[in-house]
CSV table of C-alpha atoms and ligand atoms in Angstrom, one decimal:
chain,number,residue,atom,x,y,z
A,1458,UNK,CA,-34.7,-7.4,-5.5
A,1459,UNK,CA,-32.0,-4.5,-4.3
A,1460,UNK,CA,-28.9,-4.0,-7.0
A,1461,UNK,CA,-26.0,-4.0,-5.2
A,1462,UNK,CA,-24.3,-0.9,-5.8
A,1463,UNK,CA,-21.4,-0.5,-7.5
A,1464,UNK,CA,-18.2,-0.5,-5.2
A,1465,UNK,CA,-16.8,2.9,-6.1
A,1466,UNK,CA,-12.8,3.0,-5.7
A,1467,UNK,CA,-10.8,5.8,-3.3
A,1468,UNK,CA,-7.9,7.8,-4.1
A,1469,UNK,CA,-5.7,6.1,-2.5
A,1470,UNK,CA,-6.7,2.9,-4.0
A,1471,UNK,CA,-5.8,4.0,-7.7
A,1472,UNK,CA,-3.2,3.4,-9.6
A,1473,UNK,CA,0.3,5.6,-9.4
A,1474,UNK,CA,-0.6,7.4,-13.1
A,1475,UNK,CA,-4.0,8.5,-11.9
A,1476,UNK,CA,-3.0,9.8,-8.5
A,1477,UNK,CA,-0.4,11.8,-9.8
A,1478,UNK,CA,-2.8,13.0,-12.6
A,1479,UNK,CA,-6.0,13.5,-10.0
A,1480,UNK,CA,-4.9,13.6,-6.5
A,1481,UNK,CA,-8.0,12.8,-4.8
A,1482,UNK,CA,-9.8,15.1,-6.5
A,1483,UNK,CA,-12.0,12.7,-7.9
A,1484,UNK,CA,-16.0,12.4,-8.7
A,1485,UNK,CA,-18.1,15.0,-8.0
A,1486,UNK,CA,-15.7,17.5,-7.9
A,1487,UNK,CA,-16.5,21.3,-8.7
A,1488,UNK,CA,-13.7,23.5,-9.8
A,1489,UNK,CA,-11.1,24.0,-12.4
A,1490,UNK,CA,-9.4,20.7,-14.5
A,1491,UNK,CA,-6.2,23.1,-13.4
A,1492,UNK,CA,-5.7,24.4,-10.1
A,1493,UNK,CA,-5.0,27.9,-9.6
A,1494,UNK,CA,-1.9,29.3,-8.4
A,1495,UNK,CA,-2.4,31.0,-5.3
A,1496,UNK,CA,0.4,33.7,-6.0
A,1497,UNK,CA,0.3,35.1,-2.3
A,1498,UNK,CA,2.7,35.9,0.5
A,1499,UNK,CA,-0.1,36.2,2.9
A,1500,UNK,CA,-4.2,35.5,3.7
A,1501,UNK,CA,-7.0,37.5,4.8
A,1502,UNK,CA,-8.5,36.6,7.9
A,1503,UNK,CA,-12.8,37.3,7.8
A,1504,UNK,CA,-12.1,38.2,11.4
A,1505,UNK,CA,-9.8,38.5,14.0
A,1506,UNK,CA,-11.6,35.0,15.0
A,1507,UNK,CA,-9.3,33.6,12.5
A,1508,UNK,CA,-6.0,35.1,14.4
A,1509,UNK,CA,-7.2,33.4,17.1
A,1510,UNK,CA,-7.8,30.2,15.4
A,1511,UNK,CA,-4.6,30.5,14.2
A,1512,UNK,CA,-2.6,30.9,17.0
A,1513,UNK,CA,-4.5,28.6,19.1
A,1514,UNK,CA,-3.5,26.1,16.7
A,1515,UNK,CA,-5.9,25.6,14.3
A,1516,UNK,CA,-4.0,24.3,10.9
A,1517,UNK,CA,-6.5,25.1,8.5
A,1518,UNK,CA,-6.2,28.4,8.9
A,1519,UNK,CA,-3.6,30.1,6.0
A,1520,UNK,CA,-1.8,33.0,7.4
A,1521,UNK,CA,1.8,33.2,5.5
A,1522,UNK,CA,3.0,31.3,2.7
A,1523,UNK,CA,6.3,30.2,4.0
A,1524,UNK,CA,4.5,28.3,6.7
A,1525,UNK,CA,1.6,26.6,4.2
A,1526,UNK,CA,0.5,27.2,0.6
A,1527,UNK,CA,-3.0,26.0,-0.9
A,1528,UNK,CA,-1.2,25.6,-4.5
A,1529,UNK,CA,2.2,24.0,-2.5
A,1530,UNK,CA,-0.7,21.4,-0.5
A,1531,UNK,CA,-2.1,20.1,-3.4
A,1532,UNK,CA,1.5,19.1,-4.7
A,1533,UNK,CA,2.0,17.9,-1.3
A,1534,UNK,CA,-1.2,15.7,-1.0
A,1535,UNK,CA,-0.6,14.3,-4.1
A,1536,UNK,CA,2.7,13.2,-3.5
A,1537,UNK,CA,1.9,11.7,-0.1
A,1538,UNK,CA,-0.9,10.1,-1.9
A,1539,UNK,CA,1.3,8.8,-4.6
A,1540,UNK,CA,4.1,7.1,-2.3
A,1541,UNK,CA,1.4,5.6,0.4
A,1542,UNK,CA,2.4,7.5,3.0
A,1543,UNK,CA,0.8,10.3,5.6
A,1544,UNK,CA,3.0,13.6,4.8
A,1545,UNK,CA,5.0,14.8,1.7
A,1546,UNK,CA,6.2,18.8,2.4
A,1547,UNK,CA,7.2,20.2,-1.1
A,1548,UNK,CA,10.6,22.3,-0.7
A,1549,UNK,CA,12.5,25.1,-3.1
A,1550,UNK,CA,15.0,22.4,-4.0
A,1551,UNK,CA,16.2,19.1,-3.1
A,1552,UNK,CA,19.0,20.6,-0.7
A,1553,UNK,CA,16.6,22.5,0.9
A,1554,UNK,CA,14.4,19.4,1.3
A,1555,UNK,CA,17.7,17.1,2.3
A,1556,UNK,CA,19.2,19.4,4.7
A,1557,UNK,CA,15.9,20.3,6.8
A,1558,UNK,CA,14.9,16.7,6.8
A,1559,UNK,CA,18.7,16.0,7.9
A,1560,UNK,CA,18.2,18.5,10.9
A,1561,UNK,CA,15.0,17.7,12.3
A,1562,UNK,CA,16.7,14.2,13.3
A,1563,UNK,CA,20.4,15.0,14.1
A,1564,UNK,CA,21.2,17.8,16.8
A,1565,UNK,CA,24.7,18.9,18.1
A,1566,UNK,CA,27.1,15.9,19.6
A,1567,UNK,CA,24.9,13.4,17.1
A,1568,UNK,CA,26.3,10.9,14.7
A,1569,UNK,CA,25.0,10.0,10.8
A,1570,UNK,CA,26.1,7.1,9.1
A,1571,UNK,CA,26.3,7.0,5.5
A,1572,UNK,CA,27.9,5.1,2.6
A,1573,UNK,CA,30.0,7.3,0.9
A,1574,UNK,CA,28.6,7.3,-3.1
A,1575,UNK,CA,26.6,10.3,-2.8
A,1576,UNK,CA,25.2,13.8,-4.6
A,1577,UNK,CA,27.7,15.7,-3.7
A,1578,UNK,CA,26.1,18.4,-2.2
A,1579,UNK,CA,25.1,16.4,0.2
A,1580,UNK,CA,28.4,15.3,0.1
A,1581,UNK,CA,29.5,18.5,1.0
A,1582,UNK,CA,27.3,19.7,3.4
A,1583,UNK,CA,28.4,16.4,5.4
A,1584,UNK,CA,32.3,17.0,4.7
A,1585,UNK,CA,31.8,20.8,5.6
A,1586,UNK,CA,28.9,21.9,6.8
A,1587,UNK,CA,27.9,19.2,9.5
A,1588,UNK,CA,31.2,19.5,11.5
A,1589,UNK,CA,30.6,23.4,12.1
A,1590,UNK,CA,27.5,21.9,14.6
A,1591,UNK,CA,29.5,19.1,15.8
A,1592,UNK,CA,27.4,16.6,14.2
A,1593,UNK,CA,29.9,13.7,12.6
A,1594,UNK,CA,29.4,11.4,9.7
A,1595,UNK,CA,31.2,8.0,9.3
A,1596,UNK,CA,31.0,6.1,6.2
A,1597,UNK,CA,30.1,2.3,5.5
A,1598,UNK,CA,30.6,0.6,2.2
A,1599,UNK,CA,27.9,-0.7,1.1
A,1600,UNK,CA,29.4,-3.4,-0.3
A,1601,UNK,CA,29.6,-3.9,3.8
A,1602,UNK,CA,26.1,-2.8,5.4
A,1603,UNK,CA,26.6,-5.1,8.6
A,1604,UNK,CA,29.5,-2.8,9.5
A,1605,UNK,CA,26.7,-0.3,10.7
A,1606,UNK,CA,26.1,-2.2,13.6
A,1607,UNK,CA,29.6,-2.4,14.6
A,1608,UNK,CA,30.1,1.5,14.0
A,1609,UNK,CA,26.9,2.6,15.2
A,1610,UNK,CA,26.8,4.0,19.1
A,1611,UNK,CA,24.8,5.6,21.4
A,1612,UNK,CA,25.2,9.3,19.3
A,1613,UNK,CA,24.0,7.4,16.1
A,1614,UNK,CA,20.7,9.1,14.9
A,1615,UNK,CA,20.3,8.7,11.3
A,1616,UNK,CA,21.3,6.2,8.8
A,1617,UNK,CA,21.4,8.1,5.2
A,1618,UNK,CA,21.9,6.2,1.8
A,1619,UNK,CA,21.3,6.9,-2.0
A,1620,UNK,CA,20.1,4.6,-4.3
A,1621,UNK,CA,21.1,4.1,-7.6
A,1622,UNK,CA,24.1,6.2,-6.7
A,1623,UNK,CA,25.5,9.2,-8.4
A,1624,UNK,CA,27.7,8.6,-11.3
A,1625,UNK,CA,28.1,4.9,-11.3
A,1626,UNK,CA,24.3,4.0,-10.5
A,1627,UNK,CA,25.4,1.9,-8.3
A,1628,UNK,CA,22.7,-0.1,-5.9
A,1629,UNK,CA,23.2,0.0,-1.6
A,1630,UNK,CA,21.0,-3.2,-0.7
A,1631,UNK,CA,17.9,-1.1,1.1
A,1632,UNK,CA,16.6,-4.6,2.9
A,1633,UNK,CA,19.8,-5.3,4.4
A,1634,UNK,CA,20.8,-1.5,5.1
A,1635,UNK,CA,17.5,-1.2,7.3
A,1636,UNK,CA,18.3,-5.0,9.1
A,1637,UNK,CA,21.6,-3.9,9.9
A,1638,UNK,CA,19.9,-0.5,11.3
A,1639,UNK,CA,17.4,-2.0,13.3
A,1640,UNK,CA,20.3,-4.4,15.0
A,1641,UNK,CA,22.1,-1.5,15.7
A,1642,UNK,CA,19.0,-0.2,17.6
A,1643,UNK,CA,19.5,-3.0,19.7
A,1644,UNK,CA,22.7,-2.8,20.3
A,1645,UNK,CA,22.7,1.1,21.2
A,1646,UNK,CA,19.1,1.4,22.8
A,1647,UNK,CA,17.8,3.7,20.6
A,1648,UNK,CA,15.6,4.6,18.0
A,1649,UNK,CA,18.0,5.6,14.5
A,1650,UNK,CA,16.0,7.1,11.8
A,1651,UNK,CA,16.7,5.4,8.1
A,1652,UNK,CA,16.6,8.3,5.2
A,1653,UNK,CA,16.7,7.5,1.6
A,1654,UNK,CA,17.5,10.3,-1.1
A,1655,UNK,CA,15.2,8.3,-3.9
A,1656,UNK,CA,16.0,11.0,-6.4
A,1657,UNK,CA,17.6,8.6,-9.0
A,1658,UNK,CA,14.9,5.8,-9.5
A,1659,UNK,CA,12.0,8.0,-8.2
A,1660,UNK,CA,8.6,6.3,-6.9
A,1661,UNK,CA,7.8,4.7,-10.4
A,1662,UNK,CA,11.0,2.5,-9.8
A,1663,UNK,CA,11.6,2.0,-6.3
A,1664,UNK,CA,9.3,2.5,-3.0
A,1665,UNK,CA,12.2,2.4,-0.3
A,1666,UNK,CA,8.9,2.4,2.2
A,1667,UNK,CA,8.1,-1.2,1.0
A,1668,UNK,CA,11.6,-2.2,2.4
A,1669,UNK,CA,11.2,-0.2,6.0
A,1670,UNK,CA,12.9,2.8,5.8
A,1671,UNK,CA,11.2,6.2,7.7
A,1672,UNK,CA,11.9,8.9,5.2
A,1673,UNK,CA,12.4,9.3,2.0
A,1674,UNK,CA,14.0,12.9,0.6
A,1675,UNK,CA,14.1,13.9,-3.4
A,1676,UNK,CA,15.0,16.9,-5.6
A,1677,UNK,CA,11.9,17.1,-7.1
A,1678,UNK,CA,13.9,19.4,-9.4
A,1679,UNK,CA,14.4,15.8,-11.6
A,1680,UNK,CA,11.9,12.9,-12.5
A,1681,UNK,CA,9.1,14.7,-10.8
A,1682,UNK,CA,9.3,18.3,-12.5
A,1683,UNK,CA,10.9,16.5,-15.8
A,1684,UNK,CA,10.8,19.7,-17.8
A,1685,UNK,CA,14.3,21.7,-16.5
A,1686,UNK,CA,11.8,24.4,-15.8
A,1687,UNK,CA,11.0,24.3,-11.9
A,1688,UNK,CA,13.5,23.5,-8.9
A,1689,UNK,CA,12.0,21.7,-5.9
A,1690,UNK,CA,12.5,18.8,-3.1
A,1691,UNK,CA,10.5,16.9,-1.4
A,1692,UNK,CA,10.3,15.4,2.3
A,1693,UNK,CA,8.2,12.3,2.8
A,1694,UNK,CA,7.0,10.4,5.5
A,1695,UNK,CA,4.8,10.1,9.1
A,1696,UNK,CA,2.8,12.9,9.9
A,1697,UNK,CA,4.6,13.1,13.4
A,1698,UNK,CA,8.1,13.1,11.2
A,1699,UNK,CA,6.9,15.5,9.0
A,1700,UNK,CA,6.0,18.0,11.6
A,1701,UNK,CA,9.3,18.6,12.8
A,1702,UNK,CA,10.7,18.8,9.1
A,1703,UNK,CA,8.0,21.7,9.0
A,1704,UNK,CA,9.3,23.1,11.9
A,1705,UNK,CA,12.7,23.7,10.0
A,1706,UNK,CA,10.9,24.8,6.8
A,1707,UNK,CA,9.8,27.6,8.7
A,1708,UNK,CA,12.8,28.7,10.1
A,1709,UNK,CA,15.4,27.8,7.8
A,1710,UNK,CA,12.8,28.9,5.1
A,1711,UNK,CA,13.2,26.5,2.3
A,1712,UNK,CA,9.2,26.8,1.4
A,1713,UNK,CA,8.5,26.1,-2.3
A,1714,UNK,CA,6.8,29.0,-4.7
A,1715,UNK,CA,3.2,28.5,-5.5
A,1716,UNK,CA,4.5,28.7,-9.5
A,1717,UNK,CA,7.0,26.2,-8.6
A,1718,UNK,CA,4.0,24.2,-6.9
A,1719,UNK,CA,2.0,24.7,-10.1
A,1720,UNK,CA,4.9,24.0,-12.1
A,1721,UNK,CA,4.9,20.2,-10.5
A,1722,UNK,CA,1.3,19.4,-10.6
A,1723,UNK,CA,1.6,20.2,-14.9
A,1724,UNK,CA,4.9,17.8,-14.7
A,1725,UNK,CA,2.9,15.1,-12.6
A,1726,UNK,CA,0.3,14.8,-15.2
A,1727,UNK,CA,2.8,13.1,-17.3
A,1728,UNK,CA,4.9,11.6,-14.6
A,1729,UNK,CA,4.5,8.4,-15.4
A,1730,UNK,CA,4.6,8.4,-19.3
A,1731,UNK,CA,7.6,10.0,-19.2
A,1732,UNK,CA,9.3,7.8,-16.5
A,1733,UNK,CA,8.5,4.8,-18.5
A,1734,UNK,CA,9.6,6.0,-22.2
A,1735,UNK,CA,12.7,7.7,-20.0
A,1736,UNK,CA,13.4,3.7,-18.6
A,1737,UNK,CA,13.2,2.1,-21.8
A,1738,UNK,CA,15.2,4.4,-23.4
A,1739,UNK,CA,18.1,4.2,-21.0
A,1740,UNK,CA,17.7,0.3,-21.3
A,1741,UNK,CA,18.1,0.7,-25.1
A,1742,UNK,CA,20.9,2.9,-25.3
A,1743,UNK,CA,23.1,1.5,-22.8
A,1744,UNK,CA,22.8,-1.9,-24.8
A,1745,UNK,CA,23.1,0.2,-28.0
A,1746,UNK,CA,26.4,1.7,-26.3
A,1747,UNK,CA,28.2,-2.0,-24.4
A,1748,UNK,CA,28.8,-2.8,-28.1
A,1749,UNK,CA,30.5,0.4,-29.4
A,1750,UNK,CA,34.3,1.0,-29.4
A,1751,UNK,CA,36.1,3.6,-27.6
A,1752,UNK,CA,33.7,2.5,-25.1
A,1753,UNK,CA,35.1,1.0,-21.7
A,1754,UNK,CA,32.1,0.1,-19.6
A,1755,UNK,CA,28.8,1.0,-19.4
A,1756,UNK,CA,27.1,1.2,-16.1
A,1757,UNK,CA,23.1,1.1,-16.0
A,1758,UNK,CA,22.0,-1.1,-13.5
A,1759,UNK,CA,19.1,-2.7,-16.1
A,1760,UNK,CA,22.2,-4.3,-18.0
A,1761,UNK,CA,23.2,-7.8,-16.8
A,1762,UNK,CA,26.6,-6.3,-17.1
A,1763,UNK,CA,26.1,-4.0,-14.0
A,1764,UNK,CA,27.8,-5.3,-11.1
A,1765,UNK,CA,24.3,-5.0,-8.8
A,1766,UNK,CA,21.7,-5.8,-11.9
A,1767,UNK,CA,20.5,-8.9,-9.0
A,1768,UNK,CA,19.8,-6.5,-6.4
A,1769,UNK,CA,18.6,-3.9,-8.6
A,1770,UNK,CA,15.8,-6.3,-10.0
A,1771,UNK,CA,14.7,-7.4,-6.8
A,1772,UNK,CA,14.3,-4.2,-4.9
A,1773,UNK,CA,13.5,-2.2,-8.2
A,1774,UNK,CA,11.4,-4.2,-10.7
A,1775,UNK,CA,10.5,-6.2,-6.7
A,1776,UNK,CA,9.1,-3.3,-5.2
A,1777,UNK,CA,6.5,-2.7,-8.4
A,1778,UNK,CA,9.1,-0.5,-10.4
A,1779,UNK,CA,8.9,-0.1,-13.3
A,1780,UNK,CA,12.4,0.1,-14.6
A,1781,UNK,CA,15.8,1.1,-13.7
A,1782,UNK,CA,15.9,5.1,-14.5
A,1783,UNK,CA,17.4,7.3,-17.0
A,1784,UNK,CA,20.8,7.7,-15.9
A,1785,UNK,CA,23.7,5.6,-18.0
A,1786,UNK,CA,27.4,6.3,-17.5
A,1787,UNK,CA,29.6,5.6,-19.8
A,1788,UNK,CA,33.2,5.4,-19.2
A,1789,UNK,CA,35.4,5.9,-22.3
A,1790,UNK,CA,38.5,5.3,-23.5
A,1791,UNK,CA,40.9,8.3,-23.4
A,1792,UNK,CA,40.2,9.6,-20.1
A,1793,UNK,CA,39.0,13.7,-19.5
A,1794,UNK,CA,40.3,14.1,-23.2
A,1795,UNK,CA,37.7,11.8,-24.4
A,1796,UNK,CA,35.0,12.8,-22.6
A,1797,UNK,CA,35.2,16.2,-23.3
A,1798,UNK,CA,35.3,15.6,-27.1
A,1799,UNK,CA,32.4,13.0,-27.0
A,1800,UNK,CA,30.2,15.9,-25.0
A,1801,UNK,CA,31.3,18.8,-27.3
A,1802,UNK,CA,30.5,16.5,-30.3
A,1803,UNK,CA,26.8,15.2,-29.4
A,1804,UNK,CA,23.6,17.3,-31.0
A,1805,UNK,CA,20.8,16.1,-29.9
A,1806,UNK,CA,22.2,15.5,-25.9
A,1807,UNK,CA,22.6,18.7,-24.3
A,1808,UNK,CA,26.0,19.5,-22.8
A,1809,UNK,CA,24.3,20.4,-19.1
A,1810,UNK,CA,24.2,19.8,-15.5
A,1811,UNK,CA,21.0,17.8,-13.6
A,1812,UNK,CA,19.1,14.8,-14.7
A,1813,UNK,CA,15.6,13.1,-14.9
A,1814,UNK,CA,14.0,15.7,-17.4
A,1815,UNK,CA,12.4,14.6,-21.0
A,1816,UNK,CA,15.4,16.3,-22.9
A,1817,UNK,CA,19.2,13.8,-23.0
A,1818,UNK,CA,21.9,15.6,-20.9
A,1819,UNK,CA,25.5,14.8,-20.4
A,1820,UNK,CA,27.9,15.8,-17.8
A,1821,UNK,CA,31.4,14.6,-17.3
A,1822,UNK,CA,31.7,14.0,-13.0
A,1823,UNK,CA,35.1,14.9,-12.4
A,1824,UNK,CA,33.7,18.9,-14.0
A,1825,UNK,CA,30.5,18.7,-12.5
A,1826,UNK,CA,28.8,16.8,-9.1
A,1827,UNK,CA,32.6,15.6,-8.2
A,1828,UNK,CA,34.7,19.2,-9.1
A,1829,UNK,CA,37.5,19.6,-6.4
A,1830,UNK,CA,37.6,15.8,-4.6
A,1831,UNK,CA,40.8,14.7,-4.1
A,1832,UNK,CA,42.2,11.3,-5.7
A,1833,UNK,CA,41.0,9.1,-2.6
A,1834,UNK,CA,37.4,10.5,-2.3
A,1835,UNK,CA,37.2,10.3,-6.6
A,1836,UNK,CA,38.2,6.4,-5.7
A,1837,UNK,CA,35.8,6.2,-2.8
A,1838,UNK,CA,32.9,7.2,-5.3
A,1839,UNK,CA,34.1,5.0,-7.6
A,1840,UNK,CA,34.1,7.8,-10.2
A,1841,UNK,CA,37.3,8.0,-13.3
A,1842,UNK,CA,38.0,11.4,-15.3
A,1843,UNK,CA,36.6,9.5,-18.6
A,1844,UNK,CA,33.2,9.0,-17.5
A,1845,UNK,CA,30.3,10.6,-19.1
A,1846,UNK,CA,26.9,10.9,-17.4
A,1847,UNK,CA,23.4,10.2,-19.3
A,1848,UNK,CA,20.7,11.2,-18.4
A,1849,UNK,CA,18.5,9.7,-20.4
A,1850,UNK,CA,15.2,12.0,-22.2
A,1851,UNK,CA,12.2,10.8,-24.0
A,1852,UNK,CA,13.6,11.2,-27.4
A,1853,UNK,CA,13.6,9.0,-30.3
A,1854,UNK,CA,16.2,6.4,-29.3
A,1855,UNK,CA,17.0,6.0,-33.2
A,1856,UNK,CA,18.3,10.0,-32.8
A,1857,UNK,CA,19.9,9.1,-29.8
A,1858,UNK,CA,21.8,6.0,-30.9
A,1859,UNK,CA,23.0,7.8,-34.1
A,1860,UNK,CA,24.0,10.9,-32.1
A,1861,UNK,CA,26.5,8.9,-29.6
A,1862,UNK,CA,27.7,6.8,-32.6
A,1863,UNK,CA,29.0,9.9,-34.4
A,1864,UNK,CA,30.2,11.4,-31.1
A,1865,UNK,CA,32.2,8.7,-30.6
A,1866,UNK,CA,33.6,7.7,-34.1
A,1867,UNK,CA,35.4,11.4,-33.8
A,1868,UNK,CA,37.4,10.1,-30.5
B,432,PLP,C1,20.7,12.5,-6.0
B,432,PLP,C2,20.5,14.0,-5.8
B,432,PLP,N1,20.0,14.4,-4.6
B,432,PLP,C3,19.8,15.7,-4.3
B,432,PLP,C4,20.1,16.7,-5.3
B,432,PLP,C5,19.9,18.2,-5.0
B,432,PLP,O1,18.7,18.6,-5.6
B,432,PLP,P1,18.4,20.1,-6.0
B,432,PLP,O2,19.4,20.5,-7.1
B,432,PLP,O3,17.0,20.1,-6.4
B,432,PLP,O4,18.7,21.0,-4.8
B,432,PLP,C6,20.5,16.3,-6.6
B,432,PLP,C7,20.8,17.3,-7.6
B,432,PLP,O5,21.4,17.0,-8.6
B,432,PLP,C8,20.7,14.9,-6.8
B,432,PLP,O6,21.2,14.5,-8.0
């Protein structure tokens, strides 16, 4: 009698922890447990065959680091493999990553809609660098998504959202965003490309793909490096998408380092441990913090308390997250005053910019991501001078806890 052989599972059928720990390096695999770093600019050619190859379009022929990488493609295959899609392309930061994915969709006399909670050098580059190409923006609440049909026109490319938003994690409704998109395809009679910065909940929380949207951008700088020690950004989507964003990448020049590259495939070995302990930690403290004094609100879209907790469950924890992300914002009484006393007070959180890494950072907004916005735009991203950013590490919470409760007894 035959034994049936044992069905023997691909890559791409594995769970999110082993793909970002194996890629699909997997069986009978010869070769180091940790890549190498392929620390160079450029690539010997055996012959001038290779030239030829080369510029007869052959792509697996490495000529020049800028354009492709062996250490930057493993990052890149593994990220592609982790969010189910055809083609990541690993950047030198987020920005670098947001702005060429931006510009391989939107060309002079083009429109973007947005909704106006978002990082603000994005932000910025909208407000002052998009008009310098005649390429406008106009913002949609997203408390009113169905107004992108009615602003959308024949210029509208791109539709471009955050989710959880930057300070006040708050939650644009990605299923409804994308409907209202695809009506306004109708009504215009053409194709407008939806772009999600996922940088805030990251793939173990949220996989805007699941909900329709074409691309999804990330500073890789946060959640997926994780250690403050390596600035990155990733593009992520169709291989015909992504060859247009690589056509930028060589031009504009954004191309990660190979150390950088190295740097992230270390940081996705834990990617997922540290996500998790990152997501229950945020969950405990913001609790821990809803019940102290001197405290106004607390916004952490896991509380029942957060005005979008509802839609954060269902397209979150509904799209096989796992949580709801490290970043809590606490708003304080006292104002600036306050919030500069609780973040020169704190010992174990770090007084620092960025977010998403194992070690508990604080910023206060109006001093860092929203420095210089005037009154309205401060009230159009919902952000107050007494707010204080978390981003949540993977400390003991007990530390944690007693840490903010001695900050804030000195207020
Ligand atoms: C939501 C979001 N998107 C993009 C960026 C830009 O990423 P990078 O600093 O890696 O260029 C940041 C940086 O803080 C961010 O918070």
């Amino acid at each position: 009698m035959k034994t049936k052989r044992p069905r023997v599972k691909k890559a791409s059928e594995m769970t999110l922890a082993t793909k970002a720990i194996h890629g699909r390096k997997l069986y009978a695999f010869q070769g180091p447990v940790s890549p190498p770093i392929v620390q160079s600019s450029n690539y010997r050619f055996a012959s001038s065959r290779d030239a030829i190859r080369y510029a007869e379009g052959d792509p697996d022929v490495y000529v020049y680091t800028r354009y492709h990488n062996p250490t930057v493609g493993e990052v890149e295959e593994r990220l592609a493999l982790m969010m189910n899609v055809e083609k990541a392309l690993l950047f030198s930061s987020g920005m670098a990553a947001i702005t060429s994915a931006i510009l391989s969709v939107v060309k002079a006399g083009d429109e973007i809609i947005s909704t106006p909670a978002l990082y603000g050098g994005t932000y910025r580059f909208f407000r002052d660098i998009l008009p310098r190409h005649n390429i406008a923006v106009r913002y949609v609440h997203p408390g009113a998504l169905g107004q992108i049909v009615h602003t959308a026109s024949s210029k509208t490319k791109l539709v471009y959202f955050e989710t959880p938003t930057n300070p006040t994690v708050s939650i644009v409704d990605i299923k409804e965003l994308v409907l209202a998109t695809r009506k306004a395809e109708k009504k215009t009679g053409s194709k407008i490309v939806t772009m999600s910065d996922n940088t805030f909940a990251s793939i173990i929380n949220q996989d805007p793909f699941s909900f329709g949207v074409d691309i999804v951008v990330e500073s890789a700088t946060k959640y997926l490096g994780g250690h403050s020690d390596v600035m990155a950004g990733v593009v992520v989507g169709s291989k015909k998408f992504i060859r247009d964003v690589h056509t930028q990448l060589k031009y504009y020049g954004g191309c990660a380092d190979p150390f950088a590259a190295y740097l992230m495939l270390r940081s996705l070995k834990t990617f997922e441990l540290r996500v998790q302990r990152q997501n229950e930690n945020a969950l405990a403290l913001a609790a821990f913090l809803e019940k102290q004094k001197n405290v106004n609100r607390v916004l952490y879209p896991g509380l029942r308390s957060h005005p979008h907790h509802a839609i954060a469950k269902q397209q979150m924890i509904g799209s096989g997250g796992k949580g709801y992300g490290s970043i809590v914002t606490v708003e304080l009484k006292g104002g600036v005053k306050a919030a500069v006393k609780v973040c020169d007070s704190l010992r174990v959180a770090i007084n620092a910019m960025s977010l998403g890494g194992v070690e508990t950072l604080v910023s206060i907004p109006v001093y860092s991501s929203h420095i210089n916005m005037t009154g309205k735009e401060l009230k159009n991203h919902g952000v107050t001078p007494g707010m204080v950013r978390i981003s949540v590490g993977v400390e003991g919470i007990e530390d944690l806890e007693s840490d903010f409760a001695q900050a804030l007894r000195r207020l």
